[in-house]
Amino acid sequence: MSELKRTLLYEEHVKAGATMVDFGGWEMPIQYPEGIISEHLYTRSHCGLFDVSHMGRLIIEGPERVAFLQHVLSSNVLALDINQAQYCIIPAEDGSAVDDAYLYRFEPDRFLLVVNASNTDKDLAWFAPIVKNYDCTIKNITNETISIAVQGPDSEKILKTLAGVDEVTKPARNNLSTLMMEGHEVLVSRTGYTAEPIGYELFIKNEDAVWAWNRLIELGGKPAGLGARDTLRMEGMLPLYGDEMGVDEAGKPMPIFALALAKFAVSFVPEKGDFVGREALAKQAEAQASFKAKNYSPEAMAALPKRVRPIALVDRGIMRHGMEVYRNGEMIGWVTSGTMIPYFMTEGEGENVKLLDETGKRAIGICYIASDVPVNGEVEVDVRGKRLKAVIPSKHITNNVPPYVVPVLAKH
């Protein structure tokens, strides 16, 4: 068995009593002694800290870097100004995903592409024959830097204190900045994988790793593991490669436009030219537009037979990846992610919403099911041989009224 890789924060995790597991070939914390529920709720109410140094970090530079990225990514790279980032997908010719990624432009002449930890080698192998046709290079800097996600309502206050600034980045999501924090240079991105309206990801030099982690804790952040990262992203309907993208339980490629996020990640602007998977993705986009107009024609259903949707159990139980979903006795797909997820009760609405101390739990998740199931449609999930009632809500949370995430409880 090959030895697992470790981030530079490994010893800090062990000292804090973290339970370490194999994740994509890395030995990572799944949870700390207080547990996943506590970490999830602390992130939603204060600030969770996540070691995400296992994610692949690639630098793309050279005269034809933009042309290369326009060809191999789904997004319009030309739309990125300096100090901006964008979510993107690495498409295959059939319109499925090789991986999803985030593209950052901290400097004029190079891009940082962050990919999934377990896919880094695969993505590099995918790019290798294509990049030969362009005057640019790809450099894997995963081992040269660390990355920490600082997520939750208090994250901005913590980083302002650490940097001694009035503004961490420009307010909107996907803005970037380079800050000096107590004499250490830190690249800051207003992004994250928790669905928090306020959250950042930091890129830090290796020699500053332990300093940064411990200072963030001293200022009020609390370490959180992969378990809470999973429940937080699940609540926010953020896809995980291998669950909501890649291949389905039957081994068939999952179309990129099965994801609601595809509308933000895929661009068909003329300046992109002919990129990988464009033809297949255009057909999927047409199908998605038909569905929006409540038109479930045979052509649209053939192009996009299933979509990724939120799902909430009505009956008592817990959903897990791979469980079958039924409608009127017919199997129409699978649960892709599911568990029991905690939430804060709230009072008030809009800008006056307030988190209460009282908490609840709900059996929710994500599924990949027939595209024509309506919002609030009723389905059943096969949980260990029992068909349990479930509903397909429009979403699990709203996060458009910072600083808090507000749960949306399913109607049934």
mmCIF file of C-alpha atoms in Angstrom, residues 159-396:
data_model
loop_
_atom_site.group_PDB
_atom_site.id
_atom_site.type_symbol
_atom_site.label_atom_id
_atom_site.label_comp_id
_atom_site.label_asym_id
_atom_site.label_seq_id
_atom_site.Cartn_x
_atom_site.Cartn_y
_atom_site.Cartn_z
ATOM 1 C CA LEU A 159 -9.231 38.283 8.439
ATOM 2 C CA LYS A 160 -9.630 42.050 8.826
ATOM 3 C CA THR A 161 -8.027 41.760 12.265
ATOM 4 C CA LEU A 162 -5.191 39.582 10.969
ATOM 5 C CA ALA A 163 -4.444 41.866 8.007
ATOM 6 C CA GLY A 164 -5.209 45.184 9.707
ATOM 7 C CA VAL A 165 -7.410 46.275 6.793
ATOM 8 C CA ASP A 166 -10.901 47.687 6.338
ATOM 9 C CA GLU A 167 -11.639 45.433 3.364
ATOM 10 C CA VAL A 168 -10.439 41.838 2.841
ATOM 11 C CA THR A 169 -11.498 41.706 -0.816
ATOM 12 C CA LYS A 170 -14.122 43.612 -2.766
ATOM 13 C CA PRO A 171 -17.492 42.481 -1.345
ATOM 14 C CA ALA A 172 -18.872 40.184 -4.044
ATOM 15 C CA ARG A 173 -18.074 36.489 -4.325
ATOM 16 C CA ASN A 174 -15.115 35.527 -6.575
ATOM 17 C CA ASN A 175 -13.057 38.629 -5.782
ATOM 18 C CA LEU A 176 -9.369 38.209 -4.892
ATOM 19 C CA SER A 177 -6.696 40.181 -3.067
ATOM 20 C CA THR A 178 -3.084 39.841 -1.918
ATOM 21 C CA LEU A 179 -2.655 40.945 1.708
ATOM 22 C CA MET A 180 0.138 41.205 4.226
ATOM 23 C CA MET A 181 -0.907 39.501 7.464
ATOM 24 C CA GLU A 182 1.473 40.259 10.331
ATOM 25 C CA GLY A 183 4.363 40.352 7.861
ATOM 26 C CA HIS A 184 3.295 37.272 5.874
ATOM 27 C CA GLU A 185 2.004 37.500 2.287
ATOM 28 C CA VAL A 186 -1.334 35.724 1.833
ATOM 29 C CA LEU A 187 -3.432 35.325 -1.327
ATOM 30 C CA VAL A 188 -7.117 35.685 -0.436
ATOM 31 C CA SER A 189 -10.169 34.583 -2.413
ATOM 32 C CA ARG A 190 -13.821 35.296 -1.621
ATOM 33 C CA THR A 191 -14.819 31.701 -2.399
ATOM 34 C CA GLY A 192 -15.622 28.502 -0.536
ATOM 35 C CA TYR A 193 -17.350 25.121 -0.526
ATOM 36 C CA THR A 194 -19.745 25.593 2.392
ATOM 37 C CA ALA A 195 -22.493 27.743 0.786
ATOM 38 C CA GLU A 196 -21.740 30.423 3.375
ATOM 39 C CA PRO A 197 -22.497 33.950 2.083
ATOM 40 C CA ILE A 198 -19.273 35.115 3.751
ATOM 41 C CA GLY A 199 -16.224 32.914 3.337
ATOM 42 C CA TYR A 200 -12.664 32.959 2.054
ATOM 43 C CA GLU A 201 -9.934 30.637 0.857
ATOM 44 C CA LEU A 202 -6.319 31.490 1.636
ATOM 45 C CA PHE A 203 -3.219 30.434 -0.301
ATOM 46 C CA ILE A 204 -0.170 30.557 1.941
ATOM 47 C CA LYS A 205 3.552 29.797 1.622
ATOM 48 C CA ASN A 206 4.626 26.532 3.247
ATOM 49 C CA GLU A 207 6.823 28.245 5.834
ATOM 50 C CA ASP A 208 3.802 30.229 7.081
ATOM 51 C CA ALA A 209 1.422 27.255 7.365
ATOM 52 C CA VAL A 210 1.471 26.591 11.111
ATOM 53 C CA TRP A 211 1.542 30.298 11.977
ATOM 54 C CA ALA A 212 -1.549 30.982 9.854
ATOM 55 C CA TRP A 213 -3.546 28.011 11.190
ATOM 56 C CA ASN A 214 -2.859 28.807 14.838
ATOM 57 C CA ARG A 215 -3.479 32.554 14.479
ATOM 58 C CA LEU A 216 -6.837 31.902 12.815
ATOM 59 C CA ILE A 217 -7.770 29.677 15.774
ATOM 60 C CA GLU A 218 -6.607 32.296 18.296
ATOM 61 C CA LEU A 219 -8.844 34.886 16.605
ATOM 62 C CA GLY A 220 -11.977 32.739 16.910
ATOM 63 C CA GLY A 221 -11.934 30.219 14.071
ATOM 64 C CA LYS A 222 -12.538 26.569 14.941
ATOM 65 C CA PRO A 223 -11.003 23.630 13.030
ATOM 66 C CA ALA A 224 -13.505 21.572 11.042
ATOM 67 C CA GLY A 225 -12.925 18.342 9.136
ATOM 68 C CA LEU A 226 -14.042 16.734 5.906
ATOM 69 C CA GLY A 227 -17.242 15.464 7.547
ATOM 70 C CA ALA A 228 -18.565 18.974 8.195
ATOM 71 C CA ARG A 229 -17.267 20.149 4.823
ATOM 72 C CA ASP A 230 -19.447 17.445 3.262
ATOM 73 C CA THR A 231 -22.620 18.268 5.223
ATOM 74 C CA LEU A 232 -22.190 22.000 4.581
ATOM 75 C CA ARG A 233 -21.713 21.598 0.818
ATOM 76 C CA MET A 234 -24.584 19.068 0.663
ATOM 77 C CA GLU A 235 -26.939 21.543 2.351
ATOM 78 C CA GLY A 236 -25.895 24.144 -0.229
ATOM 79 C CA MET A 237 -26.332 21.740 -3.201
ATOM 80 C CA LEU A 238 -22.649 22.025 -4.139
ATOM 81 C CA PRO A 239 -21.579 19.014 -6.210
ATOM 82 C CA LEU A 240 -18.823 16.577 -5.314
ATOM 83 C CA TYR A 241 -16.967 14.827 -8.123
ATOM 84 C CA GLY A 242 -17.698 11.087 -7.911
ATOM 85 C CA ASP A 243 -21.147 11.740 -6.436
ATOM 86 C CA GLU A 244 -22.910 14.469 -8.425
ATOM 87 C CA MET A 245 -20.618 14.424 -11.437
ATOM 88 C CA GLY A 246 -18.566 11.831 -13.285
ATOM 89 C CA VAL A 247 -20.475 8.585 -13.883
ATOM 90 C CA ASP A 248 -23.765 7.474 -12.352
ATOM 91 C CA GLU A 249 -24.565 4.258 -10.470
ATOM 92 C CA ALA A 250 -25.191 2.484 -13.797
ATOM 93 C CA GLY A 251 -21.764 3.527 -15.088
ATOM 94 C CA LYS A 252 -23.122 6.124 -17.544
ATOM 95 C CA PRO A 253 -21.479 9.558 -17.924
ATOM 96 C CA MET A 254 -23.444 12.300 -16.140
ATOM 97 C CA PRO A 255 -24.118 15.353 -18.365
ATOM 98 C CA ILE A 256 -22.667 18.616 -17.044
ATOM 99 C CA PHE A 257 -26.027 20.399 -17.475
ATOM 100 C CA ALA A 258 -27.560 17.930 -15.040
ATOM 101 C CA LEU A 259 -26.103 20.412 -12.530
ATOM 102 C CA ALA A 260 -27.876 23.702 -11.836
ATOM 103 C CA LEU A 261 -24.406 25.278 -11.487
ATOM 104 C CA ALA A 262 -23.736 24.585 -15.173
ATOM 105 C CA LYS A 263 -25.446 27.859 -16.094
ATOM 106 C CA PHE A 264 -22.648 29.696 -14.245
ATOM 107 C CA ALA A 265 -19.824 27.393 -15.339
ATOM 108 C CA VAL A 266 -20.448 26.980 -19.086
ATOM 109 C CA SER A 267 -20.116 29.765 -21.641
ATOM 110 C CA PHE A 268 -20.896 29.709 -25.354
ATOM 111 C CA VAL A 269 -19.621 33.205 -26.170
ATOM 112 C CA PRO A 270 -18.017 33.481 -29.649
ATOM 113 C CA GLU A 271 -14.563 34.321 -28.247
ATOM 114 C CA LYS A 272 -14.319 30.856 -26.693
ATOM 115 C CA GLY A 273 -14.219 29.284 -30.136
ATOM 116 C CA ASP A 274 -14.509 25.516 -30.409
ATOM 117 C CA PHE A 275 -13.799 24.050 -26.966
ATOM 118 C CA VAL A 276 -13.850 20.459 -25.736
ATOM 119 C CA GLY A 277 -17.448 19.168 -25.516
ATOM 120 C CA ARG A 278 -19.057 22.314 -26.952
ATOM 121 C CA GLU A 279 -21.463 20.489 -29.287
ATOM 122 C CA ALA A 280 -22.718 18.082 -26.620
ATOM 123 C CA LEU A 281 -23.033 20.882 -24.053
ATOM 124 C CA ALA A 282 -25.044 23.060 -26.458
ATOM 125 C CA LYS A 283 -27.636 20.253 -26.795
ATOM 126 C CA GLN A 284 -27.771 19.898 -23.011
ATOM 127 C CA ALA A 285 -28.222 23.666 -22.610
ATOM 128 C CA GLU A 286 -31.150 23.588 -25.050
ATOM 129 C CA ALA A 287 -32.748 20.788 -23.032
ATOM 130 C CA GLN A 288 -32.283 22.730 -19.789
ATOM 131 C CA ALA A 289 -33.957 25.766 -21.374
ATOM 132 C CA SER A 290 -36.876 23.552 -22.457
ATOM 133 C CA PHE A 291 -37.280 22.239 -18.922
ATOM 134 C CA LYS A 292 -37.340 25.793 -17.581
ATOM 135 C CA ALA A 293 -40.281 26.419 -19.925
ATOM 136 C CA LYS A 294 -41.951 23.232 -18.568
ATOM 137 C CA ASN A 295 -41.387 21.514 -21.907
ATOM 138 C CA TYR A 296 -40.272 17.914 -21.360
ATOM 139 C CA SER A 297 -40.143 16.870 -25.009
ATOM 140 C CA PRO A 298 -38.642 13.512 -26.008
ATOM 141 C CA GLU A 299 -35.682 15.382 -27.571
ATOM 142 C CA ALA A 300 -34.991 17.325 -24.372
ATOM 143 C CA MET A 301 -35.371 14.222 -22.179
ATOM 144 C CA ALA A 302 -32.980 12.317 -24.469
ATOM 145 C CA ALA A 303 -30.332 15.059 -24.169
ATOM 146 C CA LEU A 304 -30.760 15.421 -20.397
ATOM 147 C CA PRO A 305 -32.611 12.361 -19.035
ATOM 148 C CA LYS A 306 -31.680 12.996 -15.398
ATOM 149 C CA ARG A 307 -30.805 16.032 -13.292
ATOM 150 C CA VAL A 308 -29.157 16.629 -9.928
ATOM 151 C CA ARG A 309 -31.783 17.787 -7.414
ATOM 152 C CA PRO A 310 -32.222 18.353 -3.660
ATOM 153 C CA ILE A 311 -34.121 15.623 -1.802
ATOM 154 C CA ALA A 312 -35.603 15.509 1.711
ATOM 155 C CA LEU A 313 -36.980 12.466 3.526
ATOM 156 C CA VAL A 314 -40.519 12.734 4.892
ATOM 157 C CA ASP A 315 -40.440 9.369 6.688
ATOM 158 C CA ARG A 316 -37.917 8.643 9.420
ATOM 159 C CA GLY A 317 -34.594 7.354 8.127
ATOM 160 C CA ILE A 318 -31.279 8.402 6.600
ATOM 161 C CA MET A 319 -30.379 8.453 2.915
ATOM 162 C CA ARG A 320 -26.986 7.368 1.644
ATOM 163 C CA HIS A 321 -25.146 7.481 -1.682
ATOM 164 C CA GLY A 322 -26.399 4.883 -4.156
ATOM 165 C CA MET A 323 -29.887 4.312 -2.697
ATOM 166 C CA GLU A 324 -32.545 3.988 -5.414
ATOM 167 C CA VAL A 325 -35.250 6.634 -5.915
ATOM 168 C CA TYR A 326 -38.735 5.622 -7.139
ATOM 169 C CA ARG A 327 -41.755 7.437 -8.569
ATOM 170 C CA ASN A 328 -45.050 5.556 -8.826
ATOM 171 C CA GLY A 329 -43.187 2.274 -8.456
ATOM 172 C CA GLU A 330 -40.640 3.041 -11.214
ATOM 173 C CA MET A 331 -36.945 3.445 -10.409
ATOM 174 C CA ILE A 332 -35.973 6.913 -11.693
ATOM 175 C CA GLY A 333 -32.479 7.441 -10.245
ATOM 176 C CA TRP A 334 -30.336 7.414 -7.152
ATOM 177 C CA VAL A 335 -29.396 9.349 -4.052
ATOM 178 C CA THR A 336 -25.910 10.767 -4.718
ATOM 179 C CA SER A 337 -25.275 12.264 -1.256
ATOM 180 C CA GLY A 338 -27.318 12.066 1.917
ATOM 181 C CA THR A 339 -27.160 12.110 5.711
ATOM 182 C CA MET A 340 -28.724 13.716 8.797
ATOM 183 C CA ILE A 341 -27.785 17.418 8.784
ATOM 184 C CA PRO A 342 -28.177 19.901 11.655
ATOM 185 C CA TYR A 343 -29.570 23.417 11.333
ATOM 186 C CA PHE A 344 -30.334 26.456 13.471
ATOM 187 C CA MET A 345 -33.936 27.484 13.991
ATOM 188 C CA THR A 346 -34.502 31.084 12.903
ATOM 189 C CA GLU A 347 -36.923 33.927 13.519
ATOM 190 C CA GLY A 348 -37.674 36.964 11.404
ATOM 191 C CA GLU A 349 -37.282 37.329 7.666
ATOM 192 C CA GLY A 350 -35.013 39.009 5.140
ATOM 193 C CA GLU A 351 -32.437 41.339 6.645
ATOM 194 C CA ASN A 352 -34.040 40.897 10.079
ATOM 195 C CA VAL A 353 -33.480 37.132 10.221
ATOM 196 C CA LYS A 354 -31.879 35.925 13.441
ATOM 197 C CA LEU A 355 -30.371 32.555 14.369
ATOM 198 C CA LEU A 356 -31.835 31.035 17.526
ATOM 199 C CA ASP A 357 -29.929 28.801 19.951
ATOM 200 C CA GLU A 358 -32.377 25.993 19.262
ATOM 201 C CA THR A 359 -31.276 23.476 16.634
ATOM 202 C CA GLY A 360 -32.876 20.674 14.679
ATOM 203 C CA LYS A 361 -31.801 17.839 12.370
ATOM 204 C CA ARG A 362 -33.165 16.780 9.015
ATOM 205 C CA ALA A 363 -32.567 13.872 6.656
ATOM 206 C CA ILE A 364 -31.663 15.628 3.428
ATOM 207 C CA GLY A 365 -29.343 15.152 0.508
ATOM 208 C CA ILE A 366 -28.851 15.316 -3.235
ATOM 209 C CA CYS A 367 -30.194 12.938 -5.884
ATOM 210 C CA TYR A 368 -29.792 12.260 -9.610
ATOM 211 C CA ILE A 369 -33.271 11.556 -10.950
ATOM 212 C CA ALA A 370 -35.540 11.825 -13.993
ATOM 213 C CA SER A 371 -35.549 15.392 -15.292
ATOM 214 C CA ASP A 372 -39.335 15.746 -15.347
ATOM 215 C CA VAL A 373 -39.905 15.431 -11.584
ATOM 216 C CA PRO A 374 -41.445 18.777 -10.520
ATOM 217 C CA VAL A 375 -40.440 20.922 -7.540
ATOM 218 C CA ASN A 376 -42.157 19.507 -4.433
ATOM 219 C CA GLY A 377 -42.767 16.284 -6.366
ATOM 220 C CA GLU A 378 -43.177 13.188 -4.178
ATOM 221 C CA VAL A 379 -40.841 10.221 -4.563
ATOM 222 C CA GLU A 380 -39.702 7.234 -2.507
ATOM 223 C CA VAL A 381 -36.209 6.175 -1.460
ATOM 224 C CA ASP A 382 -35.284 2.532 -0.964
ATOM 225 C CA VAL A 383 -33.596 2.593 2.452
ATOM 226 C CA ARG A 384 -32.395 -0.940 3.209
ATOM 227 C CA GLY A 385 -35.389 -2.559 1.546
ATOM 228 C CA LYS A 386 -38.026 -0.104 2.801
ATOM 229 C CA ARG A 387 -39.580 2.505 0.510
ATOM 230 C CA LEU A 388 -39.543 5.763 2.471
ATOM 231 C CA LYS A 389 -41.466 8.858 1.354
ATOM 232 C CA ALA A 390 -39.409 11.827 0.207
ATOM 233 C CA VAL A 391 -39.943 15.161 -1.529
ATOM 234 C CA ILE A 392 -37.938 17.158 -4.102
ATOM 235 C CA PRO A 393 -37.740 20.741 -2.705
ATOM 236 C CA SER A 394 -36.411 23.717 -4.649
ATOM 237 C CA LYS A 395 -33.458 24.078 -2.217
ATOM 238 C CA HIS A 396 -32.305 23.260 1.311
#
